[in-house]
Amino acid sequence: MKFSRLHKILFVAVGIIAGVFIACNEWDYIDQPETVYLNEDVKVTARIRIEPSTNYDSRLIFGIYAPKSLDLKNNATLIFNTENIAAILGADYPQAIDIKNETLTPIDMASAAPDAGGKTYAEAFMEQFGVGENASLGIEMEWVAWESKIQTYISDKLPGDVAHNQHFFATVDITFNAGPEELECYLGYASLNAVKGFNSSDEQFSPQMFKRFVVDTYEAPALPTLTMVQSVYRFGDIFGMEFSDTATALEGESEIYICGRATLTTGEVIEVTEAVDANRLQPISRRLPNGEYQYLFEKYIYPPFMFNLADGQKIDALTIWFINADGSKVVTESYDGVAFVLEQTPGSIHDVEEPVEPEVPEEGGEETPEEGGDAPVEA
């Protein structure tokens, strides 16, 4: 199912993490991707700036309103940190500790919520934070909550009743998988102090924040049939290329070979047309944002070696094409009809006497992005 820009899957994060300790706070920032894809791991970081106004114990409860299909109770991980409570208060208040990399614990939503008049967590969250703009969407949704097991202490005063006038900072890092279904909803976040509970007279709840979050089906960009690895190269260099067999006569072939026609500065023409090991392309893979892989072929060539040139012979023009193992299938141009005529970097062809050797990856290797995983390379 494909959506127009106005109808693409829409998650809006209702960022309400702020009330970690008290209502006198502001968002420092919410770092959230605007677009994610089906089955992609989603990462959200919320940093809260807190201005305390009283002395009290504090322990975080954090909730997310989400489609039941996401199963966030089992599918989400929340990591909680505070940054400067101990630095500001620690010397005078030993109980004012900083929380470091605590994994928040899921709460049984059917259990009684603190100071909520006998309501369950599910009922209390619904009453306090609502459903946002989800009421008319017809999606089955739920509040899911987590809690910190570590208690700290907040104060706006130092000994001697001296106001310190400093903000405290807290961060919640959230990760979850976007799931296999296309959804359109508003994803809600909320938090409160477990020590105070849902007592509205204390109003230690988070303010609301909405952030647009698009979830869409990933469509891999069409690969050019031939892509040069280096943007600058000369026929006297070692340079690389990538070949995509998609929508060509060689699609599905396990072995692909490069052939070529070199026109020398003397006018002599030399051709290489056989499927030999030295001209065989190596299969590689590239991980896409949705976790799937693109498979293509790669080859680094040194034209003087490929065409067995003698000392002093130089290439003036070079055209290449690709064949299968027995030569029965040939691809001479890209899917849009452009012949594979290579163009070296402008300049005198006599400028480069020795080959410039770039870093050449091990043939048959895999290109994996920073957060990619391993994938089998199709032969």
mmCIF file of C-alpha atoms in Angstrom:
data_model
loop_
_atom_site.group_PDB
_atom_site.id
_atom_site.type_symbol
_atom_site.label_atom_id
_atom_site.label_comp_id
_atom_site.label_asym_id
_atom_site.label_seq_id
_atom_site.Cartn_x
_atom_site.Cartn_y
_atom_site.Cartn_z
ATOM 1 C CA MET A 1 0.000 0.000 0.000
ATOM 2 C CA LYS A 2 1.492 3.310 -1.090
ATOM 3 C CA PHE A 3 0.501 6.712 0.215
ATOM 4 C CA SER A 4 0.732 10.164 -1.304
ATOM 5 C CA ARG A 5 2.754 12.675 0.691
ATOM 6 C CA LEU A 6 -0.399 13.914 2.417
ATOM 7 C CA HIS A 7 -1.531 10.398 3.254
ATOM 8 C CA LYS A 8 1.725 8.743 4.216
ATOM 9 C CA ILE A 9 1.744 6.843 7.455
ATOM 10 C CA LEU A 10 1.749 9.287 10.258
ATOM 11 C CA PHE A 11 2.955 8.819 13.782
ATOM 12 C CA VAL A 12 3.010 11.998 15.821
ATOM 13 C CA ALA A 13 4.954 11.714 19.021
ATOM 14 C CA VAL A 14 3.029 13.395 21.777
ATOM 15 C CA GLY A 15 6.127 14.161 23.759
ATOM 16 C CA ILE A 16 5.259 14.364 27.380
ATOM 17 C CA ILE A 17 8.362 13.085 29.019
ATOM 18 C CA ALA A 18 9.013 16.375 30.720
ATOM 19 C CA GLY A 19 7.352 15.928 34.109
ATOM 20 C CA VAL A 20 9.959 13.556 35.378
ATOM 21 C CA PHE A 21 9.995 15.327 38.698
ATOM 22 C CA ILE A 22 7.632 18.304 38.671
ATOM 23 C CA ALA A 23 5.503 20.387 36.341
ATOM 24 C CA CYS A 24 7.951 23.319 36.293
ATOM 25 C CA ASN A 25 9.966 22.110 33.359
ATOM 26 C CA GLU A 26 10.550 22.582 29.655
ATOM 27 C CA TRP A 27 11.707 20.461 26.791
ATOM 28 C CA ASP A 28 15.388 20.865 26.109
ATOM 29 C CA TYR A 29 14.930 18.887 22.901
ATOM 30 C CA ILE A 30 13.282 15.813 21.423
ATOM 31 C CA ASP A 31 15.431 14.088 18.830
ATOM 32 C CA GLN A 32 13.113 12.013 16.703
ATOM 33 C CA PRO A 33 13.388 10.912 13.063
ATOM 34 C CA GLU A 34 10.725 12.358 10.814
ATOM 35 C CA THR A 35 10.602 9.255 8.591
ATOM 36 C CA VAL A 36 11.057 5.571 9.407
ATOM 37 C CA TYR A 37 10.161 2.441 7.471
ATOM 38 C CA LEU A 38 8.262 -0.747 8.142
ATOM 39 C CA ASN A 39 10.236 -3.064 10.442
ATOM 40 C CA GLU A 40 12.838 -0.388 11.084
ATOM 41 C CA ASP A 41 14.191 0.143 14.600
ATOM 42 C CA VAL A 42 13.009 3.537 15.830
ATOM 43 C CA LYS A 43 15.084 5.663 18.208
ATOM 44 C CA VAL A 44 13.798 8.687 20.122
ATOM 45 C CA THR A 45 15.744 10.754 22.641
ATOM 46 C CA ALA A 46 14.009 13.256 24.894
ATOM 47 C CA ARG A 47 16.015 15.628 27.086
ATOM 48 C CA ILE A 48 14.153 17.535 29.754
ATOM 49 C CA ARG A 49 15.110 20.760 31.522
ATOM 50 C CA ILE A 50 13.578 20.831 35.019
ATOM 51 C CA GLU A 51 13.164 23.789 37.342
ATOM 52 C CA PRO A 52 12.386 22.381 40.815
ATOM 53 C CA SER A 53 10.184 24.354 43.176
ATOM 54 C CA THR A 54 10.053 22.231 46.358
ATOM 55 C CA ASN A 55 11.922 19.502 48.193
ATOM 56 C CA TYR A 56 10.696 15.976 47.495
ATOM 57 C CA ASP A 57 11.598 12.407 46.628
ATOM 58 C CA SER A 58 11.176 11.410 43.016
ATOM 59 C CA ARG A 59 10.875 8.238 40.939
ATOM 60 C CA LEU A 60 9.872 8.176 37.273
ATOM 61 C CA ILE A 61 6.768 6.607 35.732
ATOM 62 C CA PHE A 62 6.714 6.836 31.955
ATOM 63 C CA GLY A 63 3.867 5.935 29.577
ATOM 64 C CA ILE A 64 3.365 5.563 25.831
ATOM 65 C CA TYR A 65 0.011 5.485 24.038
ATOM 66 C CA ALA A 66 0.413 3.302 20.957
ATOM 67 C CA PRO A 67 -1.322 0.786 18.680
ATOM 68 C CA LYS A 68 -1.680 -2.603 20.340
ATOM 69 C CA SER A 69 -0.140 -4.161 17.246
ATOM 70 C CA LEU A 70 3.221 -2.621 18.188
ATOM 71 C CA ASP A 71 3.216 -4.584 21.475
ATOM 72 C CA LEU A 72 5.418 -1.966 23.106
ATOM 73 C CA LYS A 73 5.406 -3.708 26.474
ATOM 74 C CA ASN A 74 7.549 -6.406 24.872
ATOM 75 C CA ASN A 75 8.901 -4.447 21.917
ATOM 76 C CA ALA A 76 10.247 -1.225 23.468
ATOM 77 C CA THR A 77 13.306 -0.484 25.584
ATOM 78 C CA LEU A 78 13.547 2.697 27.650
ATOM 79 C CA ILE A 79 16.838 3.873 29.163
ATOM 80 C CA PHE A 80 16.701 6.596 31.815
ATOM 81 C CA ASN A 81 19.477 8.990 32.870
ATOM 82 C CA THR A 82 19.734 12.120 34.986
ATOM 83 C CA GLU A 83 22.698 14.422 34.489
ATOM 84 C CA ASN A 84 23.404 16.881 37.276
ATOM 85 C CA ILE A 85 21.330 16.215 40.393
ATOM 86 C CA ALA A 86 24.319 14.965 42.381
ATOM 87 C CA ALA A 87 26.575 17.732 41.092
ATOM 88 C CA ILE A 88 24.174 20.413 42.329
ATOM 89 C CA LEU A 89 22.804 18.821 45.507
ATOM 90 C CA GLY A 90 24.955 15.806 46.329
ATOM 91 C CA ALA A 91 27.262 17.372 48.885
ATOM 92 C CA ASP A 92 24.340 18.573 50.972
ATOM 93 C CA TYR A 93 21.732 15.924 50.124
ATOM 94 C CA PRO A 94 23.258 12.409 49.970
ATOM 95 C CA GLN A 95 19.927 11.045 48.748
ATOM 96 C CA ALA A 96 20.128 13.301 45.656
ATOM 97 C CA ILE A 97 21.767 10.801 43.321
ATOM 98 C CA ASP A 98 22.024 10.686 39.554
ATOM 99 C CA ILE A 99 20.481 7.756 37.718
ATOM 100 C CA LYS A 100 22.716 6.206 35.074
ATOM 101 C CA ASN A 101 21.548 3.939 32.243
ATOM 102 C CA GLU A 102 18.621 2.438 34.098
ATOM 103 C CA THR A 103 16.405 0.198 31.985
ATOM 104 C CA LEU A 104 12.857 1.069 32.976
ATOM 105 C CA THR A 105 10.609 -1.798 34.100
ATOM 106 C CA PRO A 106 7.226 -2.495 32.425
ATOM 107 C CA ILE A 107 4.200 -1.929 34.652
ATOM 108 C CA ASP A 108 1.166 -4.194 34.861
ATOM 109 C CA MET A 109 -1.456 -1.818 33.473
ATOM 110 C CA ALA A 110 -4.249 -3.707 35.275
ATOM 111 C CA SER A 111 -2.687 -3.031 38.679
ATOM 112 C CA ALA A 112 -3.697 -0.120 40.928
ATOM 113 C CA ALA A 113 -2.041 3.182 40.083
ATOM 114 C CA PRO A 114 -0.543 5.256 42.937
ATOM 115 C CA ASP A 115 -2.807 7.911 44.439
ATOM 116 C CA ALA A 116 -5.376 7.430 41.671
ATOM 117 C CA GLY A 117 -8.520 6.735 43.680
ATOM 118 C CA GLY A 118 -8.470 3.000 43.017
ATOM 119 C CA LYS A 119 -8.072 3.294 39.258
ATOM 120 C CA THR A 120 -5.774 0.977 37.343
ATOM 121 C CA TYR A 121 -2.758 2.357 35.511
ATOM 122 C CA ALA A 122 -4.609 1.989 32.207
ATOM 123 C CA GLU A 123 -7.588 3.953 33.543
ATOM 124 C CA ALA A 124 -5.471 6.591 35.255
ATOM 125 C CA PHE A 125 -3.324 7.245 32.187
ATOM 126 C CA MET A 126 -6.411 7.438 29.992
ATOM 127 C CA GLU A 127 -8.120 9.893 32.354
ATOM 128 C CA GLN A 128 -5.059 12.071 32.852
ATOM 129 C CA PHE A 129 -3.562 12.066 29.357
ATOM 130 C CA GLY A 130 -6.373 10.997 27.025
ATOM 131 C CA VAL A 131 -6.061 9.680 23.483
ATOM 132 C CA GLY A 132 -4.958 12.766 21.584
ATOM 133 C CA GLU A 133 -6.262 12.793 18.012
ATOM 134 C CA ASN A 134 -6.630 9.024 17.791
ATOM 135 C CA ALA A 135 -10.345 8.811 18.635
ATOM 136 C CA SER A 136 -11.521 8.926 15.018
ATOM 137 C CA LEU A 137 -8.829 6.704 13.501
ATOM 138 C CA GLY A 138 -10.391 3.344 14.334
ATOM 139 C CA ILE A 139 -7.135 1.792 15.544
ATOM 140 C CA GLU A 140 -7.023 -0.357 18.669
ATOM 141 C CA MET A 141 -4.624 1.417 21.000
ATOM 142 C CA GLU A 142 -3.483 1.258 24.613
ATOM 143 C CA TRP A 143 -1.467 3.009 27.259
ATOM 144 C CA VAL A 144 1.692 1.130 28.233
ATOM 145 C CA ALA A 145 3.855 2.305 31.142
ATOM 146 C CA TRP A 146 7.291 1.721 32.659
ATOM 147 C CA GLU A 147 8.814 2.745 35.972
ATOM 148 C CA SER A 148 12.167 3.516 37.487
ATOM 149 C CA LYS A 149 13.153 1.390 40.473
ATOM 150 C CA ILE A 150 15.649 4.015 41.665
ATOM 151 C CA GLN A 151 14.552 6.952 43.793
ATOM 152 C CA THR A 152 16.352 10.270 43.922
ATOM 153 C CA TYR A 153 15.769 13.635 45.583
ATOM 154 C CA ILE A 154 15.012 17.089 44.219
ATOM 155 C CA SER A 155 15.372 20.476 45.891
ATOM 156 C CA ASP A 156 15.454 24.073 44.777
ATOM 157 C CA LYS A 157 17.310 25.079 47.938
ATOM 158 C CA LEU A 158 20.784 24.589 49.323
ATOM 159 C CA PRO A 159 21.483 24.608 53.078
ATOM 160 C CA GLY A 160 20.631 27.916 54.682
ATOM 161 C CA ASP A 161 17.503 28.169 52.530
ATOM 162 C CA VAL A 162 19.575 29.513 49.644
ATOM 163 C CA ALA A 163 17.992 29.098 46.216
ATOM 164 C CA HIS A 164 20.437 27.603 43.701
ATOM 165 C CA ASN A 165 18.484 28.634 40.570
ATOM 166 C CA GLN A 166 19.847 25.775 38.485
ATOM 167 C CA HIS A 167 17.979 23.446 36.169
ATOM 168 C CA PHE A 168 18.195 19.686 36.410
ATOM 169 C CA PHE A 169 18.327 17.570 33.260
ATOM 170 C CA ALA A 170 16.974 14.109 32.529
ATOM 171 C CA THR A 171 16.973 11.966 29.400
ATOM 172 C CA VAL A 172 14.850 9.055 28.243
ATOM 173 C CA ASP A 173 16.141 7.059 25.270
ATOM 174 C CA ILE A 174 13.397 5.008 23.630
ATOM 175 C CA THR A 175 13.851 2.271 21.039
ATOM 176 C CA PHE A 176 11.161 0.142 19.442
ATOM 177 C CA ASN A 177 10.490 -1.574 16.146
ATOM 178 C CA ALA A 178 8.030 0.070 13.762
ATOM 179 C CA GLY A 179 6.488 -3.311 12.969
ATOM 180 C CA PRO A 180 5.268 -4.864 9.715
ATOM 181 C CA GLU A 181 1.974 -2.983 9.436
ATOM 182 C CA GLU A 182 1.212 0.375 7.918
ATOM 183 C CA LEU A 183 -0.386 2.548 10.586
ATOM 184 C CA GLU A 184 -1.805 6.020 10.908
ATOM 185 C CA CYS A 185 -2.027 7.259 14.461
ATOM 186 C CA TYR A 186 -0.752 9.667 17.074
ATOM 187 C CA LEU A 187 1.757 8.069 19.388
ATOM 188 C CA GLY A 188 1.483 9.574 22.873
ATOM 189 C CA TYR A 189 4.109 9.911 25.603
ATOM 190 C CA ALA A 190 3.499 10.828 29.256
ATOM 191 C CA SER A 191 5.333 10.828 32.578
ATOM 192 C CA LEU A 192 4.848 11.546 36.274
ATOM 193 C CA ASN A 193 6.523 11.171 39.649
ATOM 194 C CA ALA A 194 5.686 7.767 41.154
ATOM 195 C CA VAL A 195 6.124 9.137 44.674
ATOM 196 C CA LYS A 196 3.328 11.658 44.099
ATOM 197 C CA GLY A 197 1.290 9.387 41.828
ATOM 198 C CA PHE A 198 -1.787 10.644 40.005
ATOM 199 C CA ASN A 199 -2.698 13.166 42.711
ATOM 200 C CA SER A 200 -3.834 16.069 40.539
ATOM 201 C CA SER A 201 -3.326 18.554 43.359
ATOM 202 C CA ASP A 202 0.430 18.110 42.990
ATOM 203 C CA GLU A 203 0.238 18.383 39.197
ATOM 204 C CA GLN A 204 3.589 16.732 38.673
ATOM 205 C CA PHE A 205 2.647 15.707 35.160
ATOM 206 C CA SER A 206 4.353 16.387 31.896
ATOM 207 C CA PRO A 207 3.174 19.006 29.395
ATOM 208 C CA GLN A 208 2.129 17.912 25.925
ATOM 209 C CA MET A 209 4.287 18.068 22.811
ATOM 210 C CA PHE A 210 3.477 16.874 19.292
ATOM 211 C CA LYS A 211 6.112 15.877 16.777
ATOM 212 C CA ARG A 212 5.486 14.581 13.291
ATOM 213 C CA PHE A 213 6.767 11.080 12.695
ATOM 214 C CA VAL A 214 6.264 9.433 9.291
ATOM 215 C CA VAL A 215 6.335 5.658 8.910
ATOM 216 C CA ASP A 216 6.349 4.483 5.317
ATOM 217 C CA THR A 217 7.005 1.461 3.158
ATOM 218 C CA TYR A 218 10.603 1.605 1.993
ATOM 219 C CA GLU A 219 11.116 1.703 -1.739
ATOM 220 C CA ALA A 220 14.720 1.159 -2.710
ATOM 221 C CA PRO A 221 15.978 3.724 -5.211
ATOM 222 C CA ALA A 222 16.604 2.366 -8.675
ATOM 223 C CA LEU A 223 20.269 1.504 -9.055
ATOM 224 C CA PRO A 224 22.060 2.796 -12.152
ATOM 225 C CA THR A 225 23.222 -0.104 -14.294
ATOM 226 C CA LEU A 226 26.806 1.158 -14.039
ATOM 227 C CA THR A 227 28.236 3.352 -11.285
ATOM 228 C CA MET A 228 31.854 4.441 -11.054
ATOM 229 C CA VAL A 229 33.307 4.093 -7.559
ATOM 230 C CA GLN A 230 35.687 7.039 -7.996
ATOM 231 C CA SER A 231 34.463 10.372 -9.313
ATOM 232 C CA VAL A 232 37.974 11.173 -10.538
ATOM 233 C CA TYR A 233 40.026 8.620 -12.477
ATOM 234 C CA ARG A 234 42.216 8.247 -15.538
ATOM 235 C CA PHE A 235 42.820 5.336 -17.865
ATOM 236 C CA GLY A 236 46.261 4.924 -16.306
ATOM 237 C CA ASP A 237 44.769 4.457 -12.831
ATOM 238 C CA ILE A 238 43.231 1.589 -10.949
ATOM 239 C CA PHE A 239 39.543 2.434 -10.596
ATOM 240 C CA GLY A 240 36.362 0.655 -9.620
ATOM 241 C CA MET A 241 32.824 0.254 -10.877
ATOM 242 C CA GLU A 242 29.576 -1.296 -9.692
ATOM 243 C CA PHE A 243 27.229 -3.122 -12.061
ATOM 244 C CA SER A 244 23.553 -3.777 -11.325
ATOM 245 C CA ASP A 245 22.089 -6.631 -13.329
ATOM 246 C CA THR A 246 18.516 -5.537 -12.516
ATOM 247 C CA ALA A 247 16.345 -5.197 -15.634
ATOM 248 C CA THR A 248 19.198 -6.301 -17.923
ATOM 249 C CA ALA A 249 19.844 -9.422 -20.001
ATOM 250 C CA LEU A 250 22.235 -10.556 -17.260
ATOM 251 C CA GLU A 251 19.686 -10.444 -14.442
ATOM 252 C CA GLY A 252 19.999 -13.587 -12.347
ATOM 253 C CA GLU A 253 23.376 -14.629 -13.771
ATOM 254 C CA SER A 254 25.785 -15.866 -11.109
ATOM 255 C CA GLU A 255 28.913 -14.970 -13.099
ATOM 256 C CA ILE A 256 29.377 -11.689 -14.943
ATOM 257 C CA TYR A 257 32.509 -10.571 -16.810
ATOM 258 C CA ILE A 258 33.723 -7.227 -18.080
ATOM 259 C CA CYS A 259 34.792 -6.797 -21.699
ATOM 260 C CA GLY A 260 36.172 -3.699 -23.369
ATOM 261 C CA ARG A 261 37.430 -1.856 -26.409
ATOM 262 C CA ALA A 262 40.403 0.465 -25.951
ATOM 263 C CA THR A 263 41.370 2.962 -28.616
ATOM 264 C CA LEU A 264 45.000 3.981 -28.182
ATOM 265 C CA THR A 265 46.511 7.384 -28.891
ATOM 266 C CA THR A 266 48.015 5.848 -32.046
ATOM 267 C CA GLY A 267 44.565 4.897 -33.322
ATOM 268 C CA GLU A 268 45.098 1.202 -32.696
ATOM 269 C CA VAL A 269 42.067 -0.638 -31.274
ATOM 270 C CA ILE A 270 42.436 -3.484 -28.771
ATOM 271 C CA GLU A 271 39.492 -5.572 -27.596
ATOM 272 C CA VAL A 272 39.024 -7.920 -24.654
ATOM 273 C CA THR A 273 35.989 -10.137 -25.248
ATOM 274 C CA GLU A 274 36.531 -13.376 -23.334
ATOM 275 C CA ALA A 275 35.089 -14.443 -19.989
ATOM 276 C CA VAL A 276 38.337 -15.031 -18.110
ATOM 277 C CA ASP A 277 38.892 -15.061 -14.343
ATOM 278 C CA ALA A 278 40.827 -11.789 -14.401
ATOM 279 C CA ASN A 279 37.751 -9.999 -15.756
ATOM 280 C CA ARG A 280 35.140 -11.583 -13.520
ATOM 281 C CA LEU A 281 33.042 -9.214 -11.378
ATOM 282 C CA GLN A 282 32.614 -9.921 -7.687
ATOM 283 C CA PRO A 283 29.147 -10.041 -6.070
ATOM 284 C CA ILE A 284 28.588 -7.598 -3.197
ATOM 285 C CA SER A 285 25.607 -6.580 -1.065
ATOM 286 C CA ARG A 286 24.412 -3.321 0.440
ATOM 287 C CA ARG A 287 22.094 -3.086 3.448
ATOM 288 C CA LEU A 288 19.042 -0.846 3.007
ATOM 289 C CA PRO A 289 17.380 1.216 5.779
ATOM 290 C CA ASN A 290 14.579 -1.343 6.131
ATOM 291 C CA GLY A 291 17.051 -4.178 6.760
ATOM 292 C CA GLU A 292 16.786 -5.698 3.305
ATOM 293 C CA TYR A 293 19.751 -6.018 0.954
ATOM 294 C CA GLN A 294 20.558 -4.933 -2.572
ATOM 295 C CA TYR A 295 22.808 -7.262 -4.523
ATOM 296 C CA LEU A 296 25.104 -6.060 -7.273
ATOM 297 C CA PHE A 297 28.563 -6.686 -8.747
ATOM 298 C CA GLU A 298 31.854 -4.868 -8.374
ATOM 299 C CA LYS A 299 35.092 -4.745 -10.357
ATOM 300 C CA TYR A 300 38.330 -2.800 -10.035
ATOM 301 C CA ILE A 301 40.339 -2.596 -13.244
ATOM 302 C CA TYR A 302 43.756 -1.347 -14.313
ATOM 303 C CA PRO A 303 43.243 -0.741 -18.048
ATOM 304 C CA PRO A 304 46.927 -1.098 -19.079
ATOM 305 C CA PHE A 305 46.875 -4.587 -17.539
ATOM 306 C CA MET A 306 43.401 -5.475 -18.809
ATOM 307 C CA PHE A 307 44.428 -4.676 -22.403
ATOM 308 C CA ASN A 308 48.004 -5.962 -22.034
ATOM 309 C CA LEU A 309 49.558 -2.678 -23.096
ATOM 310 C CA ALA A 310 53.257 -2.322 -23.709
ATOM 311 C CA ASP A 311 55.312 0.414 -22.082
ATOM 312 C CA GLY A 312 54.480 3.740 -23.655
ATOM 313 C CA GLN A 313 51.089 2.735 -25.008
ATOM 314 C CA LYS A 314 48.266 4.935 -23.743
ATOM 315 C CA ILE A 315 44.492 4.707 -23.982
ATOM 316 C CA ASP A 316 42.613 7.589 -25.581
ATOM 317 C CA ALA A 317 39.060 6.148 -25.472
ATOM 318 C CA LEU A 318 37.510 3.248 -23.599
ATOM 319 C CA THR A 319 34.177 1.451 -23.985
ATOM 320 C CA ILE A 320 33.129 -1.511 -21.847
ATOM 321 C CA TRP A 321 30.315 -4.064 -21.784
ATOM 322 C CA PHE A 322 29.369 -7.103 -19.747
ATOM 323 C CA ILE A 323 28.735 -10.761 -20.593
ATOM 324 C CA ASN A 324 27.785 -13.994 -18.865
ATOM 325 C CA ALA A 325 30.081 -17.007 -18.543
ATOM 326 C CA ASP A 326 29.496 -18.424 -22.029
ATOM 327 C CA GLY A 327 29.081 -15.082 -23.777
ATOM 328 C CA SER A 328 25.506 -15.789 -24.818
ATOM 329 C CA LYS A 329 24.156 -12.728 -23.005
ATOM 330 C CA VAL A 330 25.564 -9.241 -23.481
ATOM 331 C CA VAL A 331 24.788 -5.872 -21.894
ATOM 332 C CA THR A 332 26.283 -2.927 -23.761
ATOM 333 C CA GLU A 333 24.257 -0.080 -22.312
ATOM 334 C CA SER A 334 22.305 1.004 -19.248
ATOM 335 C CA TYR A 335 18.592 0.386 -18.871
ATOM 336 C CA ASP A 336 17.968 3.889 -20.202
ATOM 337 C CA GLY A 337 19.947 3.265 -23.392
ATOM 338 C CA VAL A 338 23.285 4.918 -22.582
ATOM 339 C CA ALA A 339 26.371 3.048 -23.814
ATOM 340 C CA PHE A 340 29.140 2.326 -21.306
ATOM 341 C CA VAL A 341 31.659 4.801 -22.693
ATOM 342 C CA LEU A 342 34.044 5.690 -19.877
ATOM 343 C CA GLU A 343 35.321 9.239 -19.639
ATOM 344 C CA GLN A 344 38.518 9.893 -17.761
ATOM 345 C CA THR A 345 39.145 13.078 -15.817
ATOM 346 C CA PRO A 346 39.958 15.885 -18.285
ATOM 347 C CA GLY A 347 43.611 16.737 -18.825
ATOM 348 C CA SER A 348 46.546 15.578 -20.873
ATOM 349 C CA ILE A 349 46.608 11.803 -21.189
ATOM 350 C CA HIS A 350 50.360 12.047 -20.679
ATOM 351 C CA ASP A 351 49.982 13.704 -17.271
ATOM 352 C CA VAL A 352 49.864 10.418 -15.384
ATOM 353 C CA GLU A 353 52.865 8.181 -15.974
ATOM 354 C CA GLU A 354 52.342 5.934 -12.952
ATOM 355 C CA PRO A 355 49.001 4.486 -11.833
ATOM 356 C CA VAL A 356 47.292 6.099 -8.874
ATOM 357 C CA GLU A 357 46.212 3.281 -6.593
ATOM 358 C CA PRO A 358 43.169 3.978 -4.403
ATOM 359 C CA GLU A 359 42.233 1.826 -1.467
ATOM 360 C CA VAL A 360 40.673 -1.242 -3.009
ATOM 361 C CA PRO A 361 38.295 -3.258 -0.802
ATOM 362 C CA GLU A 362 38.678 -6.985 -0.688
ATOM 363 C CA GLU A 363 36.818 -8.409 -3.665
ATOM 364 C CA GLY A 364 33.574 -10.099 -2.852
ATOM 365 C CA GLY A 365 33.124 -7.998 0.257
ATOM 366 C CA GLU A 366 29.983 -6.429 1.585
ATOM 367 C CA GLU A 367 29.167 -2.796 2.097
ATOM 368 C CA THR A 368 27.513 -2.478 5.479
ATOM 369 C CA PRO A 369 26.418 0.884 6.932
ATOM 370 C CA GLU A 370 27.153 1.940 10.472
ATOM 371 C CA GLU A 371 24.265 0.044 11.983
ATOM 372 C CA GLY A 372 24.039 -2.701 9.362
ATOM 373 C CA GLY A 373 24.282 -6.399 9.981
ATOM 374 C CA ASP A 374 25.791 -9.279 8.115
ATOM 375 C CA ALA A 375 24.146 -10.579 5.006
ATOM 376 C CA PRO A 376 25.026 -13.455 2.743
ATOM 377 C CA VAL A 377 26.564 -12.404 -0.554
ATOM 378 C CA GLU A 378 24.750 -13.931 -3.466
ATOM 379 C CA ALA A 379 27.102 -15.596 -5.875
#
